[in-house]
Amino acid sequence: MLLREGTPRELVVETDAGALRGIRRRGVRLWRGIPYAAAPAGELRFRAPRPSPGWDGVRDASVFGPVAPQKRKGQFIGAADHLPRSEDCLSLNVTAPDDGEAPGRGRPVMVFIHGGAYSVGSSGEYPRQGERLVRRHGVVYVSLNYRLGALGWLDFRAYSTADRPIECNLGLRDQVAALEWVRRNIRAFGGDPDNVTLLGESAGANSVTTLMTVPSAEGLFARAIAQSSPANAVYLPETAATWAREYVGILSGIVDDDDLESESTDAAAAMLCAADPMVLAEATTALTIRTPDENPGTISLAPVIDGEFLPHRPLDAFRDGLAHRLPLIIGTNDREGSLFEGRISILPTTKPRIRAIFTNTRKKSRKAIKRLYPGLPERRPAADFAGDFTFWFPTVKAAERHSRYAPVFFYRFDAAPRTARLMGLDATHGLELFALFERFDTVVGTGLTLLGGRRMFREVGLRMQRHWTRFAASGAPGPEWPAYEEGERRTLVFDGVDRVEADPRREKRLAWQAFVPHV
C-alpha cells in the first residue's frame, strides 16, 4: 500500500528495501508488518529465507503482517480466526520512543521472539506489547514472525530432490534473517545495531539459547535473555527424520493420497510442496498430539543438529565454550509444569510417560528423584517433575556452563497473584510475561488479578523491566543482582520482595544431575 502525498515525513523511514510510514501513539512511534524476507511460498517453501524484493514508493506500515499458518483450536490456542494467515508471514515490527530525540542517538534495541511451542503465536498476539517498555525506558523494541509448524520446524531433507530441494531449521533461519535486517536497518529507527539484546520466552527462549550457538548468528546480537527455555529440546537428525516420516504418513491420510508410497521420495516431496498451508497445520497438530506419548519428554517441533547451520547440541556448545560469549540473563518460573494439562498436556506428567523416562535412568538416582517429588505420579508432583525436567534443569545446565566463559545472571520467578494460586497454577509457565509487559488490560491479565495482587504483580514487573533494560543498555542488570557462578550459584528470586539465594534447590539440582547426567 502506498501513501498519499502530504503525509507527515517524520514517520517515514528509509530501509534497504524501501520507504515505510509508521503511526504515532502516546509517546511511541510504530512500524508494523515490515517484510524482512521474501514470502517463503511456492518454490521457496521449505527453503532458507531469501531477501525481500522491496517496493516502490512509500509502504504503509500501520498494521501487523499475516500470522504464520496455524490452527486456532489445535493442541494450543492459535491466533484468532479473524487474523489473516499466510505463508507470506516473514515480517517484523518496530516500536521506538517519540520524545523528540534525533533518530541517530543509537538507543539499545530489544528483539523479542514469541513462544507457542513452535506451532502457534505471532508478534501481534498482544498488539501493544513493548509499548510501555519503550515509553518508560527509551529502548527500541522489535518483534517478529517466523515460520511455524511443519513449515519451519520439521526436517524433511530426506524428501529433498533435485527438482524440489528442501532445507531444515527454517524457523531458526528466519530469525537470523530478521536479525540481519535489524543489523542493516535499525539505525533509521533510532536504534544502535551494535547494541541488540535478543530475548524470548518458552519456544522463543529455546530459539535464543540455540541461536547463541548458531555460527551465522554471531555478531547479530550483543546480549541475550532466555525466559523458560527448554534448552535441551534440540534433536539429532535421526530423531527428526522419524518425526518427518510420521508426519508424511499423517498428511497422506488427511489429503487421502492412497497412492503415496512411504518410500517414494518424489511423491512425498510433491505432496509436501503442494498441500494447502492449513492442511499442513492440521497434520502438525496430529503429530504433536501423538509425540508426548510415543516419545515422552520430547517435542517434535524443534531445532535439529544438522552439522552445518546448527553444528552442535546447544548444551554441549555451552559446555565447550563454543557458544557466542555474550552476557546472558536466564531463568525459569517457580512451577513451570502446572500449566501443562488438558489439551496442552505435552510434558511427561502421566504415569506411562514418567515410567518411560525412569526406564533410561539408574535405580539409585530414581529413588532420589522420587523422594524429592513425594506422591509422584500424582497431579502436583508430576507437574513439578515434568516442569523441572523440561525447563528448570536444562536451564541450570545452560547457565552453569555458559558462566565459565561469559557473565550470566540467573533468576527464578515466584510471584503469582491470588487467582493463580487458588487455581493451583502458582508462578507457572509464561506468567512472568504478564508482569514484564504489563498485560493487565487483557482478558487473562484482568482475570489473574481479579481477586487481588495486582499492585504486587505490577511492581514485580516494573523491577523486571528495570533489570532487563539496564542489561540491554550495559550488559549488567544492576548491582543488586550478582552474577551466577558455579561456586555460589547466586540467583535473584522475583517475588513480592525480591531476594538473592545461593544455590536454591541444591538437593534437587544434584539429584537431577545423577538422574539425567547426559543433559
Tab-separated table of C-alpha atoms in Angstrom, residues 135-496:
chain	number	residue	atom	x	y	z
A	135	ARG	CA	7.828	4.672	26.628
A	136	ARG	CA	9.255	4.187	30.107
A	137	HIS	CA	12.839	3.126	29.336
A	138	GLY	CA	13.668	4.566	25.916
A	139	VAL	CA	14.644	1.344	24.160
A	140	VAL	CA	13.743	0.357	20.604
A	141	TYR	CA	11.579	-2.790	20.648
A	142	VAL	CA	11.393	-5.227	17.740
A	143	SER	CA	9.105	-8.255	17.452
A	144	LEU	CA	8.954	-10.730	14.602
A	145	ASN	CA	7.023	-13.527	12.953
A	146	TYR	CA	8.734	-16.689	11.756
A	147	ARG	CA	7.609	-19.932	10.146
A	148	LEU	CA	5.765	-22.306	12.483
A	149	GLY	CA	4.761	-25.948	12.473
A	150	ALA	CA	5.935	-28.268	9.721
A	151	LEU	CA	6.873	-25.322	7.512
A	152	GLY	CA	9.511	-24.160	9.976
A	153	TRP	CA	10.398	-26.917	12.444
A	154	LEU	CA	10.347	-30.377	10.852
A	155	ASP	CA	13.303	-31.802	8.962
A	156	PHE	CA	12.138	-33.037	5.549
A	157	ARG	CA	15.585	-33.279	3.979
A	158	ALA	CA	15.026	-36.994	3.375
A	159	TYR	CA	12.460	-35.940	0.761
A	160	SER	CA	14.676	-33.400	-0.946
A	161	THR	CA	15.091	-33.899	-4.687
A	162	ALA	CA	16.974	-32.108	-7.433
A	163	ASP	CA	13.715	-30.542	-8.590
A	164	ARG	CA	12.417	-29.807	-5.098
A	165	PRO	CA	15.357	-29.054	-2.763
A	166	ILE	CA	14.437	-28.950	0.925
A	167	GLU	CA	16.409	-27.378	3.771
A	168	CYS	CA	15.952	-27.581	7.551
A	169	ASN	CA	15.951	-25.335	10.626
A	170	LEU	CA	13.859	-22.897	8.608
A	171	GLY	CA	12.307	-21.149	11.608
A	172	LEU	CA	15.779	-20.532	13.039
A	173	ARG	CA	16.991	-19.308	9.668
A	174	ASP	CA	14.055	-16.879	9.568
A	175	GLN	CA	15.104	-15.489	12.942
A	176	VAL	CA	18.669	-14.993	11.720
A	177	ALA	CA	17.312	-13.192	8.630
A	178	ALA	CA	15.288	-10.905	10.907
A	179	LEU	CA	18.371	-10.139	12.997
A	180	GLU	CA	20.299	-9.375	9.817
A	181	TRP	CA	17.538	-6.933	8.830
A	182	VAL	CA	17.847	-5.287	12.246
A	183	ARG	CA	21.596	-5.022	11.796
A	184	ARG	CA	21.192	-3.279	8.448
A	185	ASN	CA	18.216	-1.023	9.201
A	186	ILE	CA	17.626	-0.333	12.884
A	187	ARG	CA	19.679	2.877	12.933
A	188	ALA	CA	16.968	4.525	10.800
A	189	PHE	CA	14.545	3.901	13.708
A	190	GLY	CA	16.906	5.319	16.317
A	191	GLY	CA	18.437	2.027	17.398
A	192	ASP	CA	22.066	1.027	17.824
A	193	PRO	CA	22.875	-2.015	15.628
A	194	ASP	CA	25.850	-2.802	17.863
A	195	ASN	CA	23.669	-2.906	20.986
A	196	VAL	CA	20.998	-5.530	20.288
A	197	THR	CA	19.591	-7.738	23.035
A	198	LEU	CA	17.807	-10.885	21.896
A	199	LEU	CA	15.075	-12.093	24.225
A	200	GLY	CA	12.401	-14.756	24.107
A	201	GLU	CA	10.092	-16.899	26.206
A	202	SER	CA	9.404	-20.651	26.039
A	203	ALA	CA	9.958	-21.736	22.412
A	204	GLY	CA	11.233	-18.206	21.847
A	205	ALA	CA	13.746	-18.747	24.652
A	206	ASN	CA	14.738	-22.073	23.113
A	207	SER	CA	15.419	-20.066	19.965
A	208	VAL	CA	17.587	-17.682	21.993
A	209	THR	CA	19.720	-20.388	23.622
A	210	THR	CA	20.010	-22.179	20.280
A	211	LEU	CA	20.896	-19.037	18.296
A	212	MET	CA	23.679	-18.415	20.795
A	213	THR	CA	25.319	-21.484	19.220
A	214	VAL	CA	24.475	-20.833	15.539
A	215	PRO	CA	27.632	-19.638	13.737
A	216	SER	CA	25.770	-17.400	11.264
A	217	ALA	CA	24.140	-15.510	14.166
A	218	GLU	CA	27.488	-14.358	15.534
A	219	GLY	CA	27.692	-10.577	15.761
A	220	LEU	CA	23.946	-10.060	15.237
A	221	PHE	CA	23.211	-9.535	18.946
A	222	ALA	CA	25.313	-8.423	21.879
A	223	ARG	CA	23.300	-9.832	24.796
A	224	ALA	CA	20.626	-12.451	25.377
A	225	ILE	CA	17.675	-13.067	27.711
A	226	ALA	CA	16.092	-16.534	27.850
A	227	GLN	CA	12.872	-16.881	29.851
A	228	SER	CA	11.895	-20.514	30.498
A	229	SER	CA	13.934	-22.129	27.757
A	230	PRO	CA	13.534	-25.878	27.152
A	231	ALA	CA	17.209	-25.683	26.267
A	232	ASN	CA	17.611	-29.405	25.662
A	233	ALA	CA	14.757	-29.604	23.127
A	234	VAL	CA	17.123	-29.837	20.157
A	235	TYR	CA	17.474	-33.177	18.417
A	236	LEU	CA	19.724	-35.328	16.287
A	237	PRO	CA	18.881	-35.812	12.587
A	238	GLU	CA	17.859	-39.431	13.167
A	239	THR	CA	15.176	-38.412	15.658
A	240	ALA	CA	13.978	-35.551	13.472
A	241	ALA	CA	13.781	-37.878	10.454
A	242	THR	CA	11.486	-40.220	12.377
A	243	TRP	CA	9.061	-37.377	13.068
A	244	ALA	CA	9.219	-36.340	9.419
A	245	ARG	CA	8.245	-39.844	8.329
A	246	GLU	CA	5.365	-39.908	10.813
A	247	TYR	CA	4.224	-36.531	9.559
A	248	VAL	CA	4.240	-37.618	5.913
A	249	GLY	CA	2.073	-40.586	6.854
A	250	ILE	CA	-0.367	-38.354	8.727
A	251	LEU	CA	-0.511	-35.856	5.880
A	252	SER	CA	-1.130	-38.517	3.257
A	253	GLY	CA	-4.106	-39.709	5.300
A	254	ILE	CA	-5.539	-36.198	5.539
A	255	VAL	CA	-5.207	-35.486	1.822
A	256	ASP	CA	-6.437	-39.030	1.101
A	257	ASP	CA	-3.409	-39.866	-1.019
A	258	ASP	CA	-3.750	-43.652	-1.128
A	259	ASP	CA	-1.208	-43.830	-3.902
A	260	LEU	CA	1.581	-42.353	-1.798
A	261	GLU	CA	4.237	-44.925	-1.059
A	262	SER	CA	6.184	-44.297	2.139
A	263	GLU	CA	9.450	-44.961	0.309
A	264	SER	CA	8.644	-42.653	-2.597
A	265	THR	CA	10.731	-39.533	-2.143
A	266	ASP	CA	9.300	-37.832	-5.217
A	267	ALA	CA	5.682	-38.462	-4.228
A	268	ALA	CA	6.228	-37.284	-0.655
A	269	ALA	CA	8.070	-34.162	-1.805
A	270	ALA	CA	5.307	-33.352	-4.280
A	271	MET	CA	2.660	-33.745	-1.574
A	272	LEU	CA	4.557	-31.588	0.937
A	273	CYS	CA	5.099	-28.843	-1.616
A	274	ALA	CA	1.543	-28.870	-2.970
A	275	ALA	CA	-0.504	-29.171	0.230
A	276	ASP	CA	-2.521	-26.210	1.441
A	277	PRO	CA	-0.779	-24.475	4.377
A	278	MET	CA	-3.751	-25.034	6.689
A	279	VAL	CA	-3.763	-28.735	5.833
A	280	LEU	CA	-0.098	-28.805	6.812
A	281	ALA	CA	-1.080	-27.140	10.090
A	282	GLU	CA	-3.755	-29.782	10.675
A	283	ALA	CA	-1.212	-32.560	10.212
A	284	THR	CA	1.172	-30.726	12.547
A	285	THR	CA	-1.416	-30.786	15.315
A	286	ALA	CA	-1.952	-34.517	14.822
A	287	LEU	CA	1.789	-35.170	15.111
A	288	THR	CA	2.294	-33.012	18.201
A	289	ILE	CA	-0.612	-34.708	19.977
A	290	ARG	CA	0.995	-38.120	19.421
A	291	THR	CA	4.573	-37.244	20.342
A	292	PRO	CA	4.276	-36.897	24.158
A	293	ASP	CA	3.043	-40.489	24.481
A	294	GLU	CA	5.100	-42.062	21.700
A	295	ASN	CA	8.366	-40.378	22.713
A	296	PRO	CA	7.898	-38.976	26.253
A	297	GLY	CA	9.967	-35.962	27.201
A	298	THR	CA	10.461	-34.737	23.636
A	299	ILE	CA	8.893	-32.051	21.452
A	300	SER	CA	8.621	-32.917	17.755
A	301	LEU	CA	8.735	-29.289	16.566
A	302	ALA	CA	12.275	-28.243	17.410
A	303	PRO	CA	15.692	-27.338	16.007
A	304	VAL	CA	17.771	-30.147	14.551
A	305	ILE	CA	21.538	-30.565	14.882
A	306	ASP	CA	22.243	-30.601	11.157
A	307	GLY	CA	26.027	-30.285	11.439
A	308	GLU	CA	26.131	-27.113	9.351
A	309	PHE	CA	23.702	-24.346	10.255
A	310	LEU	CA	23.451	-25.808	13.784
A	311	PRO	CA	26.645	-27.838	14.208
A	312	HIS	CA	26.381	-28.827	17.895
A	313	ARG	CA	23.832	-29.568	20.572
A	314	PRO	CA	23.493	-26.181	22.300
A	315	LEU	CA	24.134	-27.523	25.812
A	316	ASP	CA	27.340	-29.141	24.514
A	317	ALA	CA	28.348	-25.876	22.848
A	318	PHE	CA	27.841	-24.036	26.153
A	319	ARG	CA	29.967	-26.666	27.928
A	320	ASP	CA	32.792	-26.470	25.412
A	321	GLY	CA	32.889	-22.683	25.070
A	322	LEU	CA	31.586	-22.782	21.500
A	323	ALA	CA	28.559	-20.567	22.176
A	324	HIS	CA	28.812	-16.850	21.439
A	325	ARG	CA	30.412	-15.409	24.557
A	326	LEU	CA	27.719	-12.886	25.360
A	327	PRO	CA	26.196	-11.755	28.670
A	328	LEU	CA	23.086	-13.808	29.411
A	329	ILE	CA	20.052	-13.461	31.652
A	330	ILE	CA	18.380	-16.828	32.036
A	331	GLY	CA	15.853	-18.381	34.388
A	332	THR	CA	12.558	-20.117	34.920
A	333	ASN	CA	9.342	-19.747	36.866
A	334	ASP	CA	8.659	-21.422	40.195
A	335	ARG	CA	6.213	-24.079	38.904
A	336	GLU	CA	6.682	-24.300	35.148
A	337	GLY	CA	4.790	-27.555	34.721
A	338	SER	CA	1.499	-26.673	36.422
A	339	LEU	CA	0.128	-25.115	33.213
A	340	PHE	CA	0.526	-28.202	31.047
A	341	GLU	CA	-2.588	-30.284	31.473
A	342	GLY	CA	-5.728	-30.914	29.477
A	343	ARG	CA	-5.372	-30.007	25.831
A	344	ILE	CA	-1.775	-28.827	26.305
A	345	SER	CA	-0.576	-31.903	28.167
A	346	ILE	CA	2.731	-32.214	26.326
A	347	LEU	CA	5.122	-32.780	29.236
A	348	PRO	CA	5.949	-36.083	30.976
A	349	THR	CA	3.162	-35.743	33.560
A	350	THR	CA	1.343	-39.076	33.190
A	351	LYS	CA	2.372	-42.361	34.766
A	352	PRO	CA	3.344	-44.046	31.444
A	353	ARG	CA	5.373	-41.021	30.334
A	354	ILE	CA	7.174	-40.765	33.665
A	355	ARG	CA	7.846	-44.504	33.626
A	356	ALA	CA	9.383	-44.200	30.168
A	357	ILE	CA	11.810	-41.545	31.394
A	358	PHE	CA	12.661	-43.556	34.511
A	359	THR	CA	13.448	-46.595	32.358
A	360	ASN	CA	16.539	-44.870	30.985
A	361	THR	CA	17.974	-43.978	34.395
A	362	ARG	CA	19.823	-45.762	37.191
A	363	LYS	CA	17.894	-47.303	40.091
A	364	LYS	CA	19.713	-45.316	42.762
A	365	SER	CA	19.052	-41.991	41.042
A	366	ARG	CA	15.381	-42.907	40.507
A	367	LYS	CA	14.927	-43.321	44.249
A	368	ALA	CA	16.430	-39.900	44.924
A	369	ILE	CA	14.116	-38.220	42.419
A	370	LYS	CA	11.034	-39.972	43.821
A	371	ARG	CA	11.941	-38.787	47.297
A	372	LEU	CA	12.125	-35.174	46.123
A	373	TYR	CA	8.726	-35.367	44.383
A	374	PRO	CA	6.676	-37.191	47.038
A	375	GLY	CA	3.445	-38.619	45.705
A	376	LEU	CA	4.711	-38.946	42.136
A	377	PRO	CA	2.862	-39.510	39.747
A	378	GLU	CA	0.013	-37.610	41.446
A	379	ARG	CA	-1.004	-34.388	39.723
A	380	ARG	CA	1.024	-31.766	41.609
A	381	PRO	CA	4.323	-33.664	41.968
A	382	ALA	CA	4.007	-34.888	38.369
A	383	ALA	CA	3.631	-31.305	37.145
A	384	ASP	CA	6.683	-30.205	39.107
A	385	PHE	CA	8.730	-33.207	37.960
A	386	ALA	CA	7.847	-32.509	34.318
A	387	GLY	CA	8.485	-28.774	34.588
A	388	ASP	CA	11.875	-29.325	36.181
A	389	PHE	CA	12.791	-31.964	33.581
A	390	THR	CA	11.775	-29.789	30.633
A	391	PHE	CA	12.670	-26.264	31.731
A	392	TRP	CA	14.463	-25.858	35.060
A	393	PHE	CA	17.294	-28.402	34.965
A	394	PRO	CA	18.331	-27.720	31.318
A	395	THR	CA	18.295	-24.018	32.192
A	396	VAL	CA	20.596	-24.654	35.163
A	397	LYS	CA	22.994	-26.553	32.886
A	398	ALA	CA	22.998	-23.790	30.282
A	399	ALA	CA	23.685	-21.176	32.964
A	400	GLU	CA	26.470	-23.020	34.762
A	401	ARG	CA	28.263	-23.921	31.537
A	402	HIS	CA	27.999	-20.502	29.921
A	403	SER	CA	29.118	-18.826	33.183
A	404	ARG	CA	32.580	-20.332	32.596
A	405	TYR	CA	33.034	-18.091	29.574
A	406	ALA	CA	30.744	-15.044	29.916
A	407	PRO	CA	28.639	-13.191	32.521
A	408	VAL	CA	25.401	-14.973	33.448
A	409	PHE	CA	22.570	-13.668	35.619
A	410	PHE	CA	20.182	-16.349	36.874
A	411	TYR	CA	16.636	-15.782	38.137
A	412	ARG	CA	13.568	-17.596	39.392
A	413	PHE	CA	10.123	-16.004	39.114
A	414	ASP	CA	8.000	-16.838	42.186
A	415	ALA	CA	5.437	-14.008	42.123
A	416	ALA	CA	1.828	-15.028	41.483
A	417	PRO	CA	-1.474	-13.188	42.018
A	418	ARG	CA	-4.084	-14.748	44.285
A	419	THR	CA	-6.159	-16.158	41.416
A	420	ALA	CA	-3.196	-18.103	40.039
A	421	ARG	CA	-2.531	-19.605	43.466
A	422	LEU	CA	-6.180	-20.529	44.039
A	423	MET	CA	-6.218	-22.268	40.645
A	424	GLY	CA	-3.192	-24.334	41.656
A	425	LEU	CA	-1.038	-22.745	38.949
A	426	ASP	CA	1.141	-20.571	41.189
A	427	ALA	CA	4.028	-18.952	39.263
A	428	THR	CA	3.574	-21.131	36.213
A	429	HIS	CA	4.941	-21.136	32.685
A	430	GLY	CA	4.513	-17.800	30.913
A	431	LEU	CA	3.127	-15.930	33.920
A	432	GLU	CA	6.070	-13.531	34.071
A	433	LEU	CA	5.124	-12.108	30.652
A	434	PHE	CA	2.016	-10.529	32.169
A	435	ALA	CA	4.167	-8.723	34.730
A	436	LEU	CA	7.069	-7.815	32.444
A	437	PHE	CA	4.899	-6.413	29.652
A	438	GLU	CA	2.073	-5.161	31.916
A	439	ARG	CA	-0.621	-7.198	30.186
A	440	PHE	CA	-3.257	-6.183	32.721
A	441	ASP	CA	-5.699	-4.894	30.115
A	442	THR	CA	-6.085	-8.355	28.518
A	443	VAL	CA	-8.832	-10.822	29.471
A	444	VAL	CA	-6.326	-13.201	31.055
A	445	GLY	CA	-4.417	-10.380	32.736
A	446	THR	CA	-7.596	-8.993	34.250
A	447	GLY	CA	-8.681	-12.437	35.430
A	448	LEU	CA	-5.332	-13.185	37.036
A	449	THR	CA	-5.579	-10.144	39.293
A	450	LEU	CA	-9.351	-10.111	39.821
A	451	LEU	CA	-9.054	-11.443	43.374
A	452	GLY	CA	-6.132	-9.266	44.370
A	453	GLY	CA	-2.401	-8.988	43.956
A	454	ARG	CA	-2.298	-6.577	41.021
A	455	ARG	CA	-0.190	-3.969	42.812
A	456	MET	CA	2.364	-6.564	43.903
A	457	PHE	CA	2.429	-8.143	40.459
A	458	ARG	CA	2.797	-4.796	38.705
A	459	GLU	CA	5.667	-3.758	40.982
A	460	VAL	CA	7.460	-7.045	40.306
A	461	GLY	CA	7.062	-6.380	36.593
A	462	LEU	CA	8.453	-2.871	36.917
A	463	ARG	CA	11.524	-4.226	38.690
A	464	MET	CA	11.965	-6.791	35.926
A	465	GLN	CA	11.710	-4.036	33.337
A	466	ARG	CA	14.472	-2.072	35.060
A	467	HIS	CA	16.739	-5.107	35.185
A	468	TRP	CA	16.014	-6.102	31.589
A	469	THR	CA	16.585	-2.607	30.174
A	470	ARG	CA	19.706	-1.940	32.263
A	471	PHE	CA	21.050	-5.202	30.939
A	472	ALA	CA	20.158	-4.161	27.383
A	473	ALA	CA	21.992	-0.874	27.863
A	474	SER	CA	25.123	-2.099	29.631
A	475	GLY	CA	25.261	-5.899	29.895
A	476	ALA	CA	24.587	-5.863	33.650
A	477	PRO	CA	21.099	-5.789	35.245
A	478	GLY	CA	22.062	-3.794	38.358
A	479	PRO	CA	24.245	-4.077	41.472
A	480	GLU	CA	21.547	-5.895	43.480
A	481	TRP	CA	21.700	-8.850	41.091
A	482	PRO	CA	25.039	-10.683	41.385
A	483	ALA	CA	26.467	-12.779	38.580
A	484	TYR	CA	25.841	-16.530	38.598
A	485	GLU	CA	28.928	-18.646	39.169
A	486	GLU	CA	29.245	-22.381	39.744
A	487	GLY	CA	30.533	-21.935	43.288
A	488	GLU	CA	27.763	-19.939	44.963
A	489	ARG	CA	25.127	-20.039	42.185
A	490	ARG	CA	23.550	-16.807	43.383
A	491	THR	CA	20.045	-16.437	41.990
A	492	LEU	CA	17.660	-13.488	42.042
A	493	VAL	CA	14.184	-14.616	43.103
A	494	PHE	CA	11.406	-12.309	41.895
A	495	ASP	CA	8.581	-12.164	44.443
A	496	GLY	CA	6.602	-9.661	46.497
